[in-house]
mmCIF file of C-alpha atoms in Angstrom:
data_model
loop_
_atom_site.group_PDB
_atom_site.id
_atom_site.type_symbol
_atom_site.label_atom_id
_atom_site.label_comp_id
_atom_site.label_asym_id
_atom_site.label_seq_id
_atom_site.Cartn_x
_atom_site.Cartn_y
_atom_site.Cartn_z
ATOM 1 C CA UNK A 1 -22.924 -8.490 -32.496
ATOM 2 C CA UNK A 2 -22.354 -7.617 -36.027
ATOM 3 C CA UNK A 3 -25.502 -6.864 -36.389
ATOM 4 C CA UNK A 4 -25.342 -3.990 -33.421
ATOM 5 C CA UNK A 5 -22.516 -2.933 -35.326
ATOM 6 C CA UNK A 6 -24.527 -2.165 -38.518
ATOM 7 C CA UNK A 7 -27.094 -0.994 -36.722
ATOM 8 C CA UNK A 8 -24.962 1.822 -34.800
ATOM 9 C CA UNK A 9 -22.978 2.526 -37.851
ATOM 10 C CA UNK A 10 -25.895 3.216 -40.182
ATOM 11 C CA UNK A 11 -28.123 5.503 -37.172
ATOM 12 C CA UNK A 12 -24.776 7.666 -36.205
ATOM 13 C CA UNK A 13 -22.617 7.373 -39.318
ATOM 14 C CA UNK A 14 -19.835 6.339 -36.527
ATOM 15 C CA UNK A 15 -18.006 2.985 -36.778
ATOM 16 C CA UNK A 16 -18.188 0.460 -33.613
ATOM 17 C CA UNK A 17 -14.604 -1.141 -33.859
ATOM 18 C CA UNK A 18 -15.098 -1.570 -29.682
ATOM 19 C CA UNK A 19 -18.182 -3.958 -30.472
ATOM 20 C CA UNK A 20 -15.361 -5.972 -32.486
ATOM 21 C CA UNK A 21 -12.659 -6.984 -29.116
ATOM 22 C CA UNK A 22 -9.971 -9.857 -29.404
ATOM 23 C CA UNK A 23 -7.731 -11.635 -27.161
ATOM 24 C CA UNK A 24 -4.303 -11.326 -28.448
ATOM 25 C CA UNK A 25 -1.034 -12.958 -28.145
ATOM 26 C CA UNK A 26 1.248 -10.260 -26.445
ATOM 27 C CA UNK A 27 3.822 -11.077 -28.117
ATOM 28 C CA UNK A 28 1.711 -9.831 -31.584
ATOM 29 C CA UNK A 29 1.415 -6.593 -30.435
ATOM 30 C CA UNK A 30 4.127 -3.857 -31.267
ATOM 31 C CA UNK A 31 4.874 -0.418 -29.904
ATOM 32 C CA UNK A 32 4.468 2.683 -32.907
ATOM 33 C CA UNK A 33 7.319 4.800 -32.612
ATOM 34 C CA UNK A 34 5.245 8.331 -32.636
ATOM 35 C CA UNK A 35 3.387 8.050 -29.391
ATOM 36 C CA UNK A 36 4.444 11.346 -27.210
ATOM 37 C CA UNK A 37 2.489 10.382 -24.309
ATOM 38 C CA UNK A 38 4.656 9.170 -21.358
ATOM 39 C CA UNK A 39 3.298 8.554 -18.225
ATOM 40 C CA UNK A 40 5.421 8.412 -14.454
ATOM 41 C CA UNK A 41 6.018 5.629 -12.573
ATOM 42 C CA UNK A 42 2.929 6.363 -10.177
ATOM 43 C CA UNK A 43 1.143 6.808 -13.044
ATOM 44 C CA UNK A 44 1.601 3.235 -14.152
ATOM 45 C CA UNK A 45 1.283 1.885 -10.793
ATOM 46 C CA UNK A 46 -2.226 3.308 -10.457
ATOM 47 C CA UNK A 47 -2.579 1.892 -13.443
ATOM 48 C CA UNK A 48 -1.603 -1.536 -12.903
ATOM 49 C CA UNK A 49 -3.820 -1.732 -9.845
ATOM 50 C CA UNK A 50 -6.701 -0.592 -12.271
ATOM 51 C CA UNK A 51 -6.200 -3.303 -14.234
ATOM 52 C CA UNK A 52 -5.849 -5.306 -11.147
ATOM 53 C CA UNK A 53 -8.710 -4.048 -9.449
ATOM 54 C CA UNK A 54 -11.187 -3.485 -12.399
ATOM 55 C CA UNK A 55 -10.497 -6.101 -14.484
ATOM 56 C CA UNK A 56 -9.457 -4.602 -17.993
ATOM 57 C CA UNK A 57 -11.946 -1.988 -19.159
ATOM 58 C CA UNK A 58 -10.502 -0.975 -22.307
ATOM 59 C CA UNK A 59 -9.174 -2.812 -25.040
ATOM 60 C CA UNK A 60 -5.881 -1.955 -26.568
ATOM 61 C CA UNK A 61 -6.419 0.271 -30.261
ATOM 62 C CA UNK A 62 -4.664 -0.924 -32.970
ATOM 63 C CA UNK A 63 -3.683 -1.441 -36.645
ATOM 64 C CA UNK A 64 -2.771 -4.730 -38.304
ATOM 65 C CA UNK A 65 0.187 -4.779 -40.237
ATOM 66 C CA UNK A 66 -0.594 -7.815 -42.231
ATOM 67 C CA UNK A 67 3.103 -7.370 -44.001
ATOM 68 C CA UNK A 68 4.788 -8.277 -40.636
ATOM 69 C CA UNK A 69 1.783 -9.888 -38.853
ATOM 70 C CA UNK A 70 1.974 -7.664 -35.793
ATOM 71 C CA UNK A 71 -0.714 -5.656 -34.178
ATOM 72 C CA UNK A 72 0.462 -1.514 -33.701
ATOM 73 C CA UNK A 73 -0.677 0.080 -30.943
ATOM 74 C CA UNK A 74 -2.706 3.194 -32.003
ATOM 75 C CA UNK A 75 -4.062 3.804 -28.000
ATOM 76 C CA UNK A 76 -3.588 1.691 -25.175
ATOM 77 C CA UNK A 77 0.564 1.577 -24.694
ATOM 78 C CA UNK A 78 0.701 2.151 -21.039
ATOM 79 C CA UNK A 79 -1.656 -0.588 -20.539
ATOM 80 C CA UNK A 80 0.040 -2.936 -22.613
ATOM 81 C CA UNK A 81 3.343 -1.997 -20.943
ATOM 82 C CA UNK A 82 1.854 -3.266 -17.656
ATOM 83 C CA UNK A 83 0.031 -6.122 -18.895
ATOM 84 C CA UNK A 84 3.266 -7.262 -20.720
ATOM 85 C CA UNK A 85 6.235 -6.023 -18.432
ATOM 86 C CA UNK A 86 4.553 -5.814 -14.533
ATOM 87 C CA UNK A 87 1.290 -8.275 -14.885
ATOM 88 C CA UNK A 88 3.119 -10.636 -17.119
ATOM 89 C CA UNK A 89 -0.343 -11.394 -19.093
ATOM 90 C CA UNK A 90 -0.038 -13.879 -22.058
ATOM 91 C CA UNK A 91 -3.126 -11.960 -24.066
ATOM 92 C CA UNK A 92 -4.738 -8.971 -24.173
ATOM 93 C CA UNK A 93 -7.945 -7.356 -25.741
ATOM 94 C CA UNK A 94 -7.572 -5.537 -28.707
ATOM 95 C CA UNK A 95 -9.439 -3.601 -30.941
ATOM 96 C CA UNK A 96 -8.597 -3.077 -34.922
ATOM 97 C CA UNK A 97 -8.678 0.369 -36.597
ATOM 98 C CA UNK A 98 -7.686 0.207 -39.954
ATOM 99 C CA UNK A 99 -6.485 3.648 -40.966
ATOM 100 C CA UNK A 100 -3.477 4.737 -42.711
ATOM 101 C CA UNK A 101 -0.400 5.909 -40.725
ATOM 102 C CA UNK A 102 -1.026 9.997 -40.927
ATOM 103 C CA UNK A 103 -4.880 9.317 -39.576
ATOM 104 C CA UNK A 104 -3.623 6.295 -36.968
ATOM 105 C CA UNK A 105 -1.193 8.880 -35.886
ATOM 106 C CA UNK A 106 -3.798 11.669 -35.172
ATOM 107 C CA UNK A 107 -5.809 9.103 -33.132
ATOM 108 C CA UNK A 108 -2.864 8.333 -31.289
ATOM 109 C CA UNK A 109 -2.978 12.060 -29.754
ATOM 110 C CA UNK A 110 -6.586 12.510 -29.894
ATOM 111 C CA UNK A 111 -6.767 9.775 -27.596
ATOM 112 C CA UNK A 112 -4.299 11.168 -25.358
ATOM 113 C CA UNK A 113 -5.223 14.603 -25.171
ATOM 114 C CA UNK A 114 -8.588 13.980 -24.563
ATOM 115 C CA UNK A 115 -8.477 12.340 -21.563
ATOM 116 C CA UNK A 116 -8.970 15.870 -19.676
ATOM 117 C CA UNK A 117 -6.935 16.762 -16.683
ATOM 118 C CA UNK A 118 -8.132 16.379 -12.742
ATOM 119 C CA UNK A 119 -9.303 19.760 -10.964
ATOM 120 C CA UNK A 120 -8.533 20.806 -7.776
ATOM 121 C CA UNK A 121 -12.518 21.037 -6.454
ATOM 122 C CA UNK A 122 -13.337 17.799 -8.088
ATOM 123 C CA UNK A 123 -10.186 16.169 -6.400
ATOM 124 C CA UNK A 124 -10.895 17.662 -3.124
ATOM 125 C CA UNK A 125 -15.069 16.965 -3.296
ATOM 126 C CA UNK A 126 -14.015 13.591 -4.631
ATOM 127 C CA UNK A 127 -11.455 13.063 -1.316
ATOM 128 C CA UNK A 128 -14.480 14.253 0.901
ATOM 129 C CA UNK A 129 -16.925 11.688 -0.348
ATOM 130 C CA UNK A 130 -14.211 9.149 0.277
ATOM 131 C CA UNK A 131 -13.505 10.716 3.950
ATOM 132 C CA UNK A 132 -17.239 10.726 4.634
ATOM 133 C CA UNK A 133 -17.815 7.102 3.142
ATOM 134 C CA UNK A 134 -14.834 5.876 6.059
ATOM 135 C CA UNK A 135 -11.683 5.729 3.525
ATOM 136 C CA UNK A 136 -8.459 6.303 5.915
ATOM 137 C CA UNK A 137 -6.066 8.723 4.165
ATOM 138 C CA UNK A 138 -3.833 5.377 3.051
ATOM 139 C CA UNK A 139 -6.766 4.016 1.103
ATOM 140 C CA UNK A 140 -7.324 6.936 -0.889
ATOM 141 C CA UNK A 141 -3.705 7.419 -1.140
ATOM 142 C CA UNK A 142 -3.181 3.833 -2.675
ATOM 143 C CA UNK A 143 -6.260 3.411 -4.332
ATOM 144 C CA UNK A 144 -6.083 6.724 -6.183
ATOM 145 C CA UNK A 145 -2.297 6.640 -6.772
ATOM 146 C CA UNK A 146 -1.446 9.789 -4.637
ATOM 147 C CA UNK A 147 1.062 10.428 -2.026
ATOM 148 C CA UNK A 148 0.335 10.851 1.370
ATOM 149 C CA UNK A 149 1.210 14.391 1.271
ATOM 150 C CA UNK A 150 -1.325 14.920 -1.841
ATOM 151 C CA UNK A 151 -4.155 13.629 0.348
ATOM 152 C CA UNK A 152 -3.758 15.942 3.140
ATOM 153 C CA UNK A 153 -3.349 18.870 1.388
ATOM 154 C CA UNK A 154 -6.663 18.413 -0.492
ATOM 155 C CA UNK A 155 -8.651 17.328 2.905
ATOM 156 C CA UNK A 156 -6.995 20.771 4.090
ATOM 157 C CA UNK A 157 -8.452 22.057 1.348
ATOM 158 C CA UNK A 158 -11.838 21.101 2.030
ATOM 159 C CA UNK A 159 -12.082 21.014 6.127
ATOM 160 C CA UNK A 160 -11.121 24.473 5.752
ATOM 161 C CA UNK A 161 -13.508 25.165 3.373
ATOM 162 C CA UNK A 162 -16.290 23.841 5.765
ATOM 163 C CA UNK A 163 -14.798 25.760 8.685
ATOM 164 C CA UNK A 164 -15.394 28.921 7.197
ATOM 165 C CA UNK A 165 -18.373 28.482 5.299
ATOM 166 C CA UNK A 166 -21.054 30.009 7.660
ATOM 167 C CA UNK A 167 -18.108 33.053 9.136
ATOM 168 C CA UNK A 168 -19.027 36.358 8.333
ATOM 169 C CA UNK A 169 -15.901 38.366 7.640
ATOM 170 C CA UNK A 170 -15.219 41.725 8.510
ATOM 171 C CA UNK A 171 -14.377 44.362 5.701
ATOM 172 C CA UNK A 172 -10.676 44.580 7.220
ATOM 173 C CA UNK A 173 -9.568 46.863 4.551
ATOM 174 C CA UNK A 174 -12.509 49.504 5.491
ATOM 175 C CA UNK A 175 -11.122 48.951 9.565
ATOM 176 C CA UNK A 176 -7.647 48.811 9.185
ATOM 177 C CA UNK A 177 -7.919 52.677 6.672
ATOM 178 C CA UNK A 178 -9.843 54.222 9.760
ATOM 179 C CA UNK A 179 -7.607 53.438 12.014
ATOM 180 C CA UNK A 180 -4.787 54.230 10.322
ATOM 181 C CA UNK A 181 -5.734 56.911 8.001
ATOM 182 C CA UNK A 182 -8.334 58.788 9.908
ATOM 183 C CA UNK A 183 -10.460 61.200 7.562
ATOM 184 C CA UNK A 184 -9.425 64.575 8.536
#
């Protein structure tokens, strides 16, 4: 492993520090007090039944403060809040950055605001595949942490779509002016 982590590092000028994953005591590992992300409680129930589901994917970022012998979280809060508070886990996976405080700070929101957002047409082609590949309305719902409600407006979305895709509409405006403003 260490050396795919030379390797990588010398080819992209990029450090690795995912190649280099622990298991951690929880109990090591310390919230910063800068993080402005904050996720809702659906939010972190989808979450938890990632972790659940998935397995965990992604190790938790952080910086070891050798001073107090704790781990900081740099990226990865809301998944230690589950692990420790809802799944009760003993370790976790973590991953060491060792930056000062200014530059661990800028991760902290790099890594948050680069996540990207969900769009309605990928949502709704996304909830069509599902519909097609026999998911009921309460599996997407619980799988992809929506409401009920949330599901049906997006498979409105799209049946609609599909009911008017071949319609050829009338130029109503064009109509509704002779009719009711007759050239004189």
């Amino acid at each position: 492993m260490r050396k795919i982590r030379r390797f990588h590092h010398l080819i992209y000028n990029i450090s690795f520090p995912v190649l280099n994953v622990s298991l951690v005591n929880i109990d090591k590992i310390v919230a910063n007090d800068y993080n402005p992300n904050k996720v809702a409680p659906p939010e972190l129930e989808l979450l938890k039944i990632s972790i659940v589901e998935d397995g965990f994917t992604q190790p938790i970022v952080c910086y070891y403060d050798t001073e107090k012998d704790e781990y900081k979280i740099v990226d990865g809060y809301h998944r230690y809040f589950v692990s420790k508070n809802i799944l009760h886990l003993k370790e976790i996976p973590i991953t060491i950055i060792n930056k000062p405080l200014v530059n661990r700070m800028a991760s902290t929101v790099r890594h948050n605001r680069a996540r990207g957002t969900h769009s309605i047409d990928g949502m709704t082609n996304l909830i069509e595949s599902l519909i097609n590949l026999g998911w009921k309305d309460s599996e997407i719902a619980s799988n992809l942490g929506m409401d009920h409600e949330e599901v049906i407006r997006l498979k409105q979305s799209t049946f609609l779509k599909d009911i008017f895709m071949h319609h050829k509409f009338s130029k109503c405006w064009k109509e509704f002016e002779d009719n009711y403003y007759p050239k004189e």
